[in-house]
Structures are given as structure tokens and as C-alpha cells.
Amino acid sequence: MRRKTRPTTKGLIAAVACAALVVGLVGLGCGLISRMTGSASDSVDDALAAIGDDPQAALEYLVPEEDGNTDEDGTWVPGQATTDRWTMLTSRDWGKHAPGLDALTAVTGAASSFRNRAPSESDPDVPVTADARATYACGRAMSYFGGEEFTKKDFTDTMKRNLAVVVANSPEEVAAAAARRSLGTGATSAGLEATDIASLIYRFGDNQDAMTTLATGLGQYHHNKLKEAMSKPDASKGSLRNTYQRAAASSSYLQTLSEFRFADDKKKDSEEQTTTVDTTLSVLNAVSAAGLTALTDEAAAFTTGSTIAKPLISSQVTDALGTSTGDPYTGLKAQSYVAGLIYGLFSTDSDKGGQRAIDTARSHSWYHEDEDGNPAIDTAALTGDQASDAVTWREDEVRNEDDLGVLNDLDTSITAGKSIGEDSAETNNGPRRT
């Protein structure tokens, strides 16, 4: 539906809410929630479809601004109308009603684009409450679609791509689940648990577009965390080590969940699995290093606040990034070594055990300096042969004991993160493999 022919946002929201709530309450009044047949149900599906590409309308429908408030921690506390609306949506027997679920997941995906956004000069139309409300909506959606009400067989490809947007815009929860950390009150207040996240990723883990979308959002999160950690006055090699450990945990977590899905579908080690997993991790690592800057040609897929507004197409992302296959953890290690050079974490004294690491790096094609003589290396390009060369550089050329200590710490942290992410996907917080 073209925007110029669409009713006003408030009018459309009112129509959707009224029709949907009537359907839900009729079912409740009969003591049995069931999908209604006829025009009432169809109007709900049509109305949901109408706001699936309108983030403001989607957020207002799922979490009305006037029905609730934020508490002292910034967590959204919903009112009764919001609670009733979610009860109706999550109690409805969708059955084989795939178009309705396609529309509902599009609405949740659109609403999720308000996460981690605040009013600013570059993003002026964002309501003050938008982030808190979107966090609540994402928590409810991930809990519902990752819960026991669904199995992987219920998901259409459209649902997979739409729900990947929701998860991609919730990277703090994914990273926390991967690293076995607390999910945070904003999401858990909506009923979200780590196993819901794992189950949801597992259920769309066989869809390359969906996994690319998730990898892009999660990569941007780790990119932001790296910049944040290393911009602090007390930034140290410990800051860098912790950041890369968590990035490795996220990589391993996605890899394991996707491989579970292919294994359960009797496609273990298939070309489809290899392509999907390799692409996912390549995109995650590339965006972690460079951020979304390389994807500006796909600007229509992103909001001003750099959240994802709609599902991404895997081939477009990989074409823009120029990602290549190869061992992703080799690439991650190489990027961490380069980050150490960029942030000046290596020795400034060439007398402690050998030549400085930065001096031995200058002969390599991946090493570059700015006009002031400071390392200015393109970490996004550090894939494939260059990544392997950086690892060889570390193994064969670095002899300064202080510098080797930094590099060894980075290696250890990435290996530990890989193990943590895998364990997170395999333990009690892993997916419902249904």
C-alpha cells in the first residue's frame, strides 16, 4: 500500500486495535481462543499488513504510548490495554493462517527499529519513550515466537526474515545470552528468557537472509562496544581482550545454533549449511570491525539511528562488504591484533625481548599509517589471505615479550569466547530443538 493512500497513523492504529481486540475478546468470552473466520479475522490480518512497513504505527499498536510509563530504571511498565492486546495476539490460534503471522512478524520487526534510539537532531521524530516501548515489544515477540507455542515447521520464510529483524535490533540480549550474562530488566520484564532467544535463532537458522540480518545487527553492536570501551581514559589491553571475547562468544553462539538446525533437518555438513554459517560469521566479523559504514548503499534498510528497518538480502550485504570465506576465528584474531596496533597497546620499548611488534608489521601489505605515522589499518579488509598473514606475523615475527603477552591474551580470550558461545547454545539455556 502506497503511503499517500494510507489512512492517518492514528486512525489506522485505532482501526487495527478495535478489530483485533474484538476478535480476541469474542474468543475469550466463549472460553476458547480460536481463530475467527470471515471478515472480522480477515480485517485484522489486512490491518496488520497495512502497518507492517510503518514503524511508528507498528510501535503505537503494539505498545501504545499513552497506556503505560517508564519506571526509575527506564523499563516500560505497560497498562491494561497493552496487556490485553498482547494477550489477544499471543492467545489467538493462528493455525495455518500464515498470512496473518507474516503480517504480525512484519509489525514486530518494524516496531523493533525504535530500539536504542533517542530524539536527536539527526533523528528528531523519535518519541522519548520509543526505546523502552520497543524493548518491551521485542521481549514479548521473542518470548512468544521462541516459546513453546511454535515449532520450526510453523515458520514461513517471511516470518524468519521478519523475526530476524527483531532479534537483530535486540543485540544486547543476544550477546548476553551468548556470553551467559544477565539479559537485563527491560527484556526480562516482558517475559524473555535466554532459551527463547536460542530457540528463535534456531528456528530461522537455516535461512541465509535471516542470519545475515542478525549478523549485521549483532556486528554493529560489537563494533559500538569496541569503540566505547577503547575511547575511555582507562582503556587497556584488558578492555580489548574482553570486547573480543564477547564477539567470539556471539560468533560461536550463532554458528552452533544454525548448525543445530541443519543437523536436525538432516542437512549436516551440506553446502547450504556451509554457505549459511560462513556468510553469517563473515558478515558478523566484518561489521564488528567496520560498522555499517560499508553498507551505506543499502541505506533504505536502516533507520537514521542505524537500527534495521527491514530484512536484509544476504547477497547485497556480502557484495557491499566484500566478505570472503575462510576460518572466521582466524579473521577475528587478526582483527584483534590490528586493533591492538591501532589503539597503541604494544610496547614502545624495543629493548624488551626484541624488536617492537609495530616495526615488524610495517613490511606487510595489510599495515598502513596515517600522515602522522600512526597505524591506520583497514580492519574490514583483513580477511582471507591478509588475515592468515597477520596470524603468521604474530607466530613468526613478534619476539618482544611484552607484545607477545598482549597477543597471547587476545588469542586466549577469543578461544575462551568461542567455547563460551558454544556452551551457551548447548546447555540448559540452549534452544528448544522443535
CSV table of C-alpha atoms in Angstrom, one decimal:
chain,number,residue,atom,x,y,z
A,1,MET,CA,0.0,0.0,0.0
A,2,ARG,CA,1.4,3.3,-1.0
A,3,ARG,CA,1.8,5.8,1.8
A,4,LYS,CA,-0.2,8.5,0.1
A,5,THR,CA,-3.3,6.3,0.0
A,6,ARG,CA,-2.9,5.1,3.6
A,7,PRO,CA,-5.2,6.4,6.4
A,8,THR,CA,-3.6,8.6,9.0
A,9,THR,CA,-1.4,6.8,11.5
A,10,LYS,CA,-3.7,7.4,14.5
A,11,GLY,CA,-6.8,6.4,12.5
A,12,LEU,CA,-5.2,3.3,11.2
A,13,ILE,CA,-3.9,2.3,14.6
A,14,ALA,CA,-7.4,2.7,16.1
A,15,ALA,CA,-9.0,0.6,13.4
A,16,VAL,CA,-6.4,-2.2,13.8
A,17,ALA,CA,-6.7,-2.1,17.6
A,18,CYS,CA,-10.5,-2.2,17.5
A,19,ALA,CA,-10.8,-5.0,15.0
A,20,ALA,CA,-8.1,-7.1,16.6
A,21,LEU,CA,-9.3,-6.6,20.2
A,22,VAL,CA,-12.9,-7.5,19.2
A,23,VAL,CA,-11.7,-10.8,17.6
A,24,GLY,CA,-9.7,-11.6,20.7
A,25,LEU,CA,-12.4,-10.7,23.2
A,26,VAL,CA,-15.0,-12.7,21.4
A,27,GLY,CA,-12.8,-15.8,21.7
A,28,LEU,CA,-12.2,-15.1,25.4
A,29,GLY,CA,-15.9,-14.7,26.0
A,30,CYS,CA,-16.6,-18.1,24.6
A,31,GLY,CA,-14.0,-19.6,26.9
A,32,LEU,CA,-11.9,-20.8,24.0
A,33,ILE,CA,-9.4,-18.7,22.0
A,34,SER,CA,-9.8,-19.7,18.4
A,35,ARG,CA,-9.2,-18.0,15.1
A,36,MET,CA,-12.4,-16.4,13.9
A,37,THR,CA,-13.5,-17.0,10.3
A,38,GLY,CA,-15.0,-14.4,8.0
A,39,SER,CA,-14.5,-10.7,7.6
A,40,ALA,CA,-13.6,-9.9,11.2
A,41,SER,CA,-10.5,-12.1,11.1
A,42,ASP,CA,-9.6,-11.0,7.6
A,43,SER,CA,-9.8,-7.3,8.6
A,44,VAL,CA,-7.3,-7.9,11.4
A,45,ASP,CA,-4.8,-9.5,9.0
A,46,ASP,CA,-5.3,-6.8,6.4
A,47,ALA,CA,-4.9,-4.1,9.0
A,48,LEU,CA,-1.7,-5.6,10.4
A,49,ALA,CA,-0.4,-5.9,6.9
A,50,ALA,CA,-1.1,-2.2,6.3
A,51,ILE,CA,1.2,-1.1,9.2
A,52,GLY,CA,3.9,-3.6,8.6
A,53,ASP,CA,6.1,-1.0,6.9
A,54,ASP,CA,5.2,1.9,9.2
A,55,PRO,CA,7.4,1.7,12.3
A,56,GLN,CA,5.6,4.4,14.2
A,57,ALA,CA,2.2,2.9,13.6
A,58,ALA,CA,3.5,-0.6,14.4
A,59,LEU,CA,5.0,0.6,17.8
A,60,GLU,CA,1.9,2.5,18.7
A,61,TYR,CA,-0.3,-0.5,18.0
A,62,LEU,CA,1.9,-3.0,20.0
A,63,VAL,CA,2.8,-0.7,22.9
A,64,PRO,CA,0.6,2.5,22.9
A,65,GLU,CA,2.5,5.4,24.4
A,66,GLU,CA,-0.4,6.6,26.5
A,67,ASP,CA,-1.0,3.2,28.0
A,68,GLY,CA,1.9,2.8,30.4
A,69,ASN,CA,5.1,4.5,31.7
A,70,THR,CA,8.7,4.0,32.3
A,71,ASP,CA,9.9,3.2,35.8
A,72,GLU,CA,13.0,4.6,37.6
A,73,ASP,CA,15.2,2.2,35.6
A,74,GLY,CA,13.8,3.2,32.3
A,75,THR,CA,11.8,-0.1,31.9
A,76,TRP,CA,8.4,0.2,30.2
A,77,VAL,CA,5.5,-0.7,32.5
A,78,PRO,CA,2.5,-1.5,30.3
A,79,GLY,CA,-1.0,-0.5,31.1
A,80,GLN,CA,-4.1,-2.8,30.9
A,81,ALA,CA,-4.9,-2.1,27.2
A,82,THR,CA,-1.4,-3.1,26.2
A,83,THR,CA,-1.5,-6.3,28.3
A,84,ASP,CA,-4.9,-7.2,26.8
A,85,ARG,CA,-3.6,-6.6,23.3
A,86,TRP,CA,-0.7,-8.9,23.7
A,87,THR,CA,-2.9,-11.5,25.4
A,88,MET,CA,-5.2,-11.4,22.4
A,89,LEU,CA,-2.3,-11.7,19.9
A,90,THR,CA,-0.5,-14.5,21.7
A,91,SER,CA,-3.6,-16.4,22.5
A,92,ARG,CA,-5.0,-16.4,19.0
A,93,ASP,CA,-5.0,-19.8,17.3
A,94,TRP,CA,-3.3,-18.8,14.1
A,95,GLY,CA,-3.3,-22.4,12.8
A,96,LYS,CA,-2.4,-22.5,9.2
A,97,HIS,CA,-3.1,-18.8,9.0
A,98,ALA,CA,0.4,-17.9,7.6
A,99,PRO,CA,-0.5,-14.6,6.0
A,100,GLY,CA,-1.6,-13.4,9.4
A,101,LEU,CA,1.6,-14.5,11.1
A,102,ASP,CA,3.6,-13.0,8.2
A,103,ALA,CA,1.9,-9.7,8.9
A,104,LEU,CA,2.3,-9.8,12.7
A,105,THR,CA,6.0,-10.5,12.4
A,106,ALA,CA,6.4,-7.6,10.0
A,107,VAL,CA,4.7,-5.3,12.5
A,108,THR,CA,7.0,-6.5,15.3
A,109,GLY,CA,10.0,-6.1,13.0
A,110,ALA,CA,9.0,-2.6,12.1
A,111,ALA,CA,8.4,-1.6,15.8
A,112,SER,CA,11.8,-3.1,16.8
A,113,SER,CA,13.6,-0.4,14.7
A,114,PHE,CA,13.0,2.0,17.5
A,115,ARG,CA,15.3,0.2,19.9
A,116,ASN,CA,18.4,2.0,21.1
A,117,ARG,CA,17.2,5.3,19.5
A,118,ALA,CA,16.5,8.6,21.2
A,119,PRO,CA,15.4,12.0,19.9
A,120,SER,CA,18.3,13.9,18.3
A,121,GLU,CA,19.0,16.5,15.6
A,122,SER,CA,19.5,13.7,13.1
A,123,ASP,CA,16.6,11.6,14.4
A,124,PRO,CA,14.1,14.1,15.6
A,125,ASP,CA,10.8,12.2,15.2
A,126,VAL,CA,11.6,9.5,17.8
A,127,PRO,CA,9.3,9.6,20.8
A,128,VAL,CA,11.1,9.9,24.2
A,129,THR,CA,9.5,6.6,25.2
A,130,ALA,CA,10.2,4.7,22.0
A,131,ASP,CA,13.3,2.7,23.1
A,132,ALA,CA,11.6,1.4,26.3
A,133,ARG,CA,8.4,0.6,24.5
A,134,ALA,CA,10.3,-1.1,21.6
A,135,THR,CA,12.3,-3.1,24.1
A,136,TYR,CA,9.1,-4.4,25.7
A,137,ALA,CA,7.6,-5.3,22.3
A,138,CYS,CA,10.8,-7.2,21.3
A,139,GLY,CA,10.8,-9.1,24.6
A,140,ARG,CA,7.2,-10.1,24.1
A,141,ALA,CA,7.8,-11.1,20.5
A,142,MET,CA,10.9,-13.1,21.1
A,143,SER,CA,9.4,-14.8,24.1
A,144,TYR,CA,6.3,-15.7,22.0
A,145,PHE,CA,7.9,-16.9,18.8
A,146,GLY,CA,10.8,-18.5,20.6
A,147,GLY,CA,8.4,-20.2,23.1
A,148,GLU,CA,6.5,-23.5,23.1
A,149,GLU,CA,3.6,-22.2,21.1
A,150,PHE,CA,5.6,-22.6,17.9
A,151,THR,CA,8.0,-25.1,16.2
A,152,LYS,CA,10.4,-24.5,13.3
A,153,LYS,CA,7.8,-26.0,11.0
A,154,ASP,CA,5.4,-23.1,11.7
A,155,PHE,CA,7.8,-20.5,10.4
A,156,THR,CA,7.5,-19.3,6.8
A,157,ASP,CA,10.5,-17.8,5.1
A,158,THR,CA,8.8,-14.4,5.5
A,159,MET,CA,8.4,-15.0,9.2
A,160,LYS,CA,12.0,-16.0,9.5
A,161,ARG,CA,13.2,-12.8,7.8
A,162,ASN,CA,10.9,-10.5,9.8
A,163,LEU,CA,11.8,-12.1,13.2
A,164,ALA,CA,15.5,-11.8,12.3
A,165,VAL,CA,14.9,-8.0,12.2
A,166,VAL,CA,13.5,-8.2,15.8
A,167,VAL,CA,16.5,-10.2,17.0
A,168,ALA,CA,19.0,-8.1,15.1
A,169,ASN,CA,17.6,-5.0,16.8
A,170,SER,CA,18.0,-6.7,20.2
A,171,PRO,CA,21.7,-7.4,20.0
A,172,GLU,CA,22.4,-6.7,23.7
A,173,GLU,CA,20.1,-9.7,24.7
A,174,VAL,CA,21.7,-12.0,22.0
A,175,ALA,CA,25.2,-11.0,23.1
A,176,ALA,CA,24.3,-11.5,26.8
A,177,ALA,CA,22.7,-14.9,26.1
A,178,ALA,CA,25.8,-16.0,24.1
A,179,ALA,CA,28.1,-14.9,27.0
A,180,ARG,CA,25.9,-16.3,29.7
A,181,ARG,CA,25.2,-12.9,31.2
A,182,SER,CA,22.1,-11.3,32.5
A,183,LEU,CA,19.6,-10.3,29.8
A,184,GLY,CA,18.6,-7.0,31.6
A,185,THR,CA,15.3,-6.0,33.1
A,186,GLY,CA,14.0,-4.3,30.0
A,187,ALA,CA,13.6,-7.6,28.2
A,188,THR,CA,13.1,-9.9,31.1
A,189,SER,CA,10.2,-7.8,32.3
A,190,ALA,CA,8.4,-8.8,29.1
A,191,GLY,CA,9.0,-12.5,29.9
A,192,LEU,CA,12.0,-13.1,27.8
A,193,GLU,CA,14.5,-15.9,28.7
A,194,ALA,CA,17.8,-17.0,27.2
A,195,THR,CA,16.2,-20.2,25.9
A,196,ASP,CA,13.6,-18.2,23.9
A,197,ILE,CA,16.4,-16.3,22.1
A,198,ALA,CA,18.3,-19.5,21.3
A,199,SER,CA,15.1,-21.2,20.1
A,200,LEU,CA,14.1,-18.3,17.9
A,201,ILE,CA,17.5,-18.2,16.2
A,202,TYR,CA,17.5,-21.9,15.8
A,203,ARG,CA,14.1,-21.7,14.1
A,204,PHE,CA,15.3,-19.3,11.4
A,205,GLY,CA,18.9,-20.6,11.5
A,206,ASP,CA,18.5,-22.3,8.1
A,207,ASN,CA,17.6,-19.0,6.3
A,208,GLN,CA,20.7,-17.2,5.0
A,209,ASP,CA,18.9,-13.8,4.6
A,210,ALA,CA,17.6,-14.0,8.2
A,211,MET,CA,21.0,-15.0,9.6
A,212,THR,CA,22.7,-12.2,7.6
A,213,THR,CA,20.3,-9.7,9.0
A,214,LEU,CA,21.0,-10.9,12.6
A,215,ALA,CA,24.8,-10.9,12.0
A,216,THR,CA,24.6,-7.3,10.7
A,217,GLY,CA,22.8,-6.0,13.8
A,218,LEU,CA,24.9,-8.0,16.2
A,219,GLY,CA,28.1,-6.9,14.4
A,220,GLN,CA,27.2,-3.3,14.7
A,221,TYR,CA,26.6,-3.8,18.5
A,222,HIS,CA,30.1,-5.3,18.9
A,223,HIS,CA,31.6,-2.5,16.8
A,224,ASN,CA,29.9,0.1,19.0
A,225,LYS,CA,31.1,-1.7,22.2
A,226,LEU,CA,34.7,-1.8,20.9
A,227,LYS,CA,34.7,2.0,20.2
A,228,GLU,CA,33.0,2.7,23.5
A,229,ALA,CA,35.5,0.5,25.5
A,230,MET,CA,38.6,1.8,23.8
A,231,SER,CA,37.6,5.5,24.0
A,232,LYS,CA,37.6,5.5,27.8
A,233,PRO,CA,40.6,7.2,29.5
A,234,ASP,CA,41.4,3.9,31.3
A,235,ALA,CA,41.2,1.7,28.2
A,236,SER,CA,43.7,-1.1,28.3
A,237,LYS,CA,44.6,-4.4,26.8
A,238,GLY,CA,42.0,-5.9,29.3
A,239,SER,CA,39.3,-3.8,27.7
A,240,LEU,CA,40.3,-5.0,24.2
A,241,ARG,CA,40.5,-8.6,25.4
A,242,ASN,CA,37.0,-8.6,27.0
A,243,THR,CA,35.5,-7.0,23.9
A,244,TYR,CA,36.9,-9.6,21.6
A,245,GLN,CA,36.0,-12.4,23.9
A,246,ARG,CA,32.3,-11.4,23.8
A,247,ALA,CA,32.5,-11.0,20.0
A,248,ALA,CA,33.9,-14.5,19.7
A,249,ALA,CA,31.1,-15.8,22.0
A,250,SER,CA,28.4,-14.3,19.7
A,251,SER,CA,30.1,-15.8,16.7
A,252,SER,CA,30.2,-19.3,18.2
A,253,TYR,CA,26.7,-19.0,19.5
A,254,LEU,CA,25.2,-18.2,16.1
A,255,GLN,CA,27.3,-20.9,14.4
A,256,THR,CA,26.2,-23.6,16.9
A,257,LEU,CA,22.5,-22.7,16.7
A,258,SER,CA,22.5,-22.6,12.9
A,259,GLU,CA,24.4,-25.9,12.8
A,260,PHE,CA,21.9,-27.5,15.2
A,261,ARG,CA,19.1,-26.5,12.8
A,262,PHE,CA,20.8,-28.1,9.7
A,263,ALA,CA,21.7,-31.2,11.7
A,264,ASP,CA,18.1,-31.7,12.9
A,265,ASP,CA,16.9,-31.2,9.3
A,266,LYS,CA,19.3,-34.0,8.1
A,267,LYS,CA,21.5,-31.4,6.3
A,268,LYS,CA,24.6,-31.5,8.5
A,269,ASP,CA,27.7,-30.5,6.6
A,270,SER,CA,25.6,-29.7,3.5
A,271,GLU,CA,26.6,-27.0,1.1
A,272,GLU,CA,23.6,-25.0,2.3
A,273,GLN,CA,24.9,-25.2,5.9
A,274,THR,CA,28.4,-24.3,5.0
A,275,THR,CA,27.3,-21.2,2.9
A,276,THR,CA,24.9,-20.0,5.6
A,277,VAL,CA,27.3,-20.3,8.5
A,278,ASP,CA,30.3,-19.0,6.7
A,279,THR,CA,28.3,-16.0,5.4
A,280,THR,CA,26.9,-15.3,8.9
A,281,LEU,CA,30.2,-15.3,10.6
A,282,SER,CA,32.0,-13.3,7.8
A,283,VAL,CA,29.3,-10.6,8.0
A,284,LEU,CA,29.4,-10.5,11.8
A,285,ASN,CA,33.2,-10.1,11.8
A,286,ALA,CA,33.3,-7.6,9.0
A,287,VAL,CA,30.6,-5.3,10.6
A,288,SER,CA,32.2,-5.7,14.0
A,289,ALA,CA,35.3,-4.3,12.6
A,290,ALA,CA,34.0,-1.6,10.2
A,291,GLY,CA,30.5,-0.8,11.4
A,292,LEU,CA,27.6,-0.1,9.0
A,293,THR,CA,29.6,2.4,7.0
A,294,ALA,CA,30.3,-0.1,4.3
A,295,LEU,CA,26.6,-0.7,3.9
A,296,THR,CA,25.5,2.9,3.2
A,297,ASP,CA,24.4,2.0,-0.3
A,298,GLU,CA,21.7,-0.1,1.3
A,299,ALA,CA,20.6,2.9,3.4
A,300,ALA,CA,16.9,2.2,2.8
A,301,ALA,CA,17.3,-0.9,5.1
A,302,PHE,CA,18.5,1.2,8.0
A,303,THR,CA,17.0,3.9,10.2
A,304,THR,CA,18.7,7.2,11.0
A,305,GLY,CA,19.7,5.5,14.3
A,306,SER,CA,21.4,2.6,12.5
A,307,THR,CA,18.9,0.0,13.5
A,308,ILE,CA,17.5,-2.3,10.9
A,309,ALA,CA,14.2,-1.2,9.4
A,310,LYS,CA,13.5,-4.3,7.2
A,311,PRO,CA,15.1,-7.7,6.4
A,312,LEU,CA,18.4,-7.6,4.5
A,313,ILE,CA,19.2,-9.6,1.4
A,314,SER,CA,22.3,-11.7,2.1
A,315,SER,CA,23.9,-11.2,-1.4
A,316,GLN,CA,23.6,-7.4,-1.2
A,317,VAL,CA,25.3,-7.3,2.1
A,318,THR,CA,28.1,-9.6,1.1
A,319,ASP,CA,28.6,-7.7,-2.2
A,320,ALA,CA,28.8,-4.4,-0.3
A,321,LEU,CA,31.2,-5.8,2.4
A,322,GLY,CA,33.3,-7.8,0.0
A,323,THR,CA,33.4,-10.6,2.6
A,324,SER,CA,35.2,-13.8,1.9
A,325,THR,CA,35.1,-17.3,3.3
A,326,GLY,CA,37.8,-18.8,5.5
A,327,ASP,CA,38.1,-19.6,9.1
A,328,PRO,CA,36.2,-16.8,10.9
A,329,TYR,CA,38.2,-17.1,14.1
A,330,THR,CA,41.4,-16.6,12.2
A,331,GLY,CA,39.9,-13.3,10.9
A,332,LEU,CA,38.7,-12.4,14.4
A,333,LYS,CA,42.2,-12.9,15.8
A,334,ALA,CA,43.8,-10.9,13.1
A,335,GLN,CA,41.4,-8.1,13.7
A,336,SER,CA,42.2,-8.1,17.4
A,337,TYR,CA,45.9,-7.9,16.7
A,338,VAL,CA,45.4,-5.0,14.4
A,339,ALA,CA,43.1,-3.3,17.0
A,340,GLY,CA,46.0,-3.6,19.4
A,341,LEU,CA,48.2,-1.8,17.0
A,342,ILE,CA,45.7,0.9,16.3
A,343,TYR,CA,45.0,1.6,20.0
A,344,GLY,CA,48.7,1.7,20.9
A,345,LEU,CA,48.6,-1.3,23.3
A,346,PHE,CA,52.0,-2.7,22.3
A,347,SER,CA,55.4,-1.9,23.7
A,348,THR,CA,57.2,1.4,23.0
A,349,ASP,CA,60.5,0.0,24.1
A,350,SER,CA,62.4,-2.1,21.6
A,351,ASP,CA,64.9,-3.4,24.2
A,352,LYS,CA,62.4,-5.7,26.0
A,353,GLY,CA,62.9,-9.0,24.3
A,354,GLY,CA,63.2,-7.9,20.7
A,355,GLN,CA,62.0,-5.5,18.0
A,356,ARG,CA,58.7,-3.8,18.6
A,357,ALA,CA,55.7,-5.5,17.0
A,358,ILE,CA,54.7,-2.4,15.1
A,359,ASP,CA,58.1,-2.3,13.5
A,360,THR,CA,57.9,-5.9,12.3
A,361,ALA,CA,54.3,-5.2,10.9
A,362,ARG,CA,55.4,-2.4,8.6
A,363,SER,CA,56.6,-4.8,5.9
A,364,HIS,CA,53.2,-6.4,5.5
A,365,SER,CA,50.6,-5.4,2.9
A,366,TRP,CA,47.8,-5.0,5.5
A,367,TYR,CA,49.7,-2.5,7.5
A,368,HIS,CA,49.1,1.3,6.8
A,369,GLU,CA,49.9,4.5,8.6
A,370,ASP,CA,48.3,7.9,8.5
A,371,GLU,CA,50.1,11.1,7.7
A,372,ASP,CA,51.2,11.4,11.4
A,373,GLY,CA,52.8,7.9,11.4
A,374,ASN,CA,50.0,6.3,13.4
A,375,PRO,CA,48.6,2.8,12.5
A,376,ALA,CA,45.6,3.3,10.2
A,377,ILE,CA,44.7,-0.2,9.2
A,378,ASP,CA,41.5,-1.2,7.4
A,379,THR,CA,40.3,-4.0,9.7
A,380,ALA,CA,37.3,-4.7,7.5
A,381,ALA,CA,39.6,-5.7,4.7
A,382,LEU,CA,41.6,-8.0,7.0
A,383,THR,CA,40.0,-11.3,5.7
A,384,GLY,CA,41.2,-14.3,3.8
A,385,ASP,CA,44.9,-14.2,2.9
A,386,GLN,CA,45.6,-11.0,4.8
A,387,ALA,CA,44.1,-12.4,8.0
A,388,SER,CA,46.2,-15.5,7.6
A,389,ASP,CA,49.3,-13.4,7.0
A,390,ALA,CA,48.6,-11.4,10.2
A,391,VAL,CA,48.4,-14.6,12.2
A,392,THR,CA,51.6,-15.8,10.6
A,393,TRP,CA,53.2,-12.4,11.5
A,394,ARG,CA,52.2,-13.0,15.2
A,395,GLU,CA,53.6,-16.5,15.2
A,396,ASP,CA,56.9,-16.0,13.3
A,397,GLU,CA,58.0,-12.4,13.7
A,398,VAL,CA,56.9,-10.9,17.0
A,399,ARG,CA,59.5,-11.6,19.7
A,400,ASN,CA,59.1,-8.7,22.1
A,401,GLU,CA,57.9,-10.3,25.3
A,402,ASP,CA,55.5,-7.5,26.2
A,403,ASP,CA,53.9,-7.5,22.8
A,404,LEU,CA,53.6,-11.3,22.8
A,405,GLY,CA,51.9,-11.0,26.1
A,406,VAL,CA,49.2,-8.8,24.6
A,407,LEU,CA,48.8,-11.1,21.6
A,408,ASN,CA,48.6,-14.2,23.7
A,409,ASP,CA,45.9,-12.6,25.9
A,410,LEU,CA,43.9,-11.8,22.8
A,411,ASP,CA,44.3,-15.3,21.4
A,412,THR,CA,43.2,-16.8,24.7
A,413,SER,CA,40.2,-14.5,25.1
A,414,ILE,CA,38.9,-15.4,21.6
A,415,THR,CA,39.4,-19.1,22.2
A,416,ALA,CA,37.6,-18.8,25.5
A,417,GLY,CA,34.8,-16.7,23.9
A,418,LYS,CA,34.3,-19.4,21.2
A,419,SER,CA,33.9,-22.0,23.9
A,420,ILE,CA,31.5,-19.9,26.0
A,421,GLY,CA,29.3,-19.2,23.0
A,422,GLU,CA,29.2,-22.9,22.1
A,423,ASP,CA,28.4,-23.9,25.6
A,424,SER,CA,25.7,-21.3,25.8
A,425,ALA,CA,23.9,-22.9,22.8
A,426,GLU,CA,24.4,-26.4,24.2
A,427,THR,CA,23.4,-26.0,27.9
A,428,ASN,CA,20.0,-25.6,29.6
A,429,ASN,CA,19.8,-22.1,28.1
A,430,GLY,CA,20.0,-23.6,24.6
A,431,PRO,CA,17.2,-23.9,22.1
A,432,ARG,CA,14.0,-25.9,22.1
A,433,ARG,CA,15.0,-28.0,19.2
A,434,THR,CA,11.5,-28.1,17.8
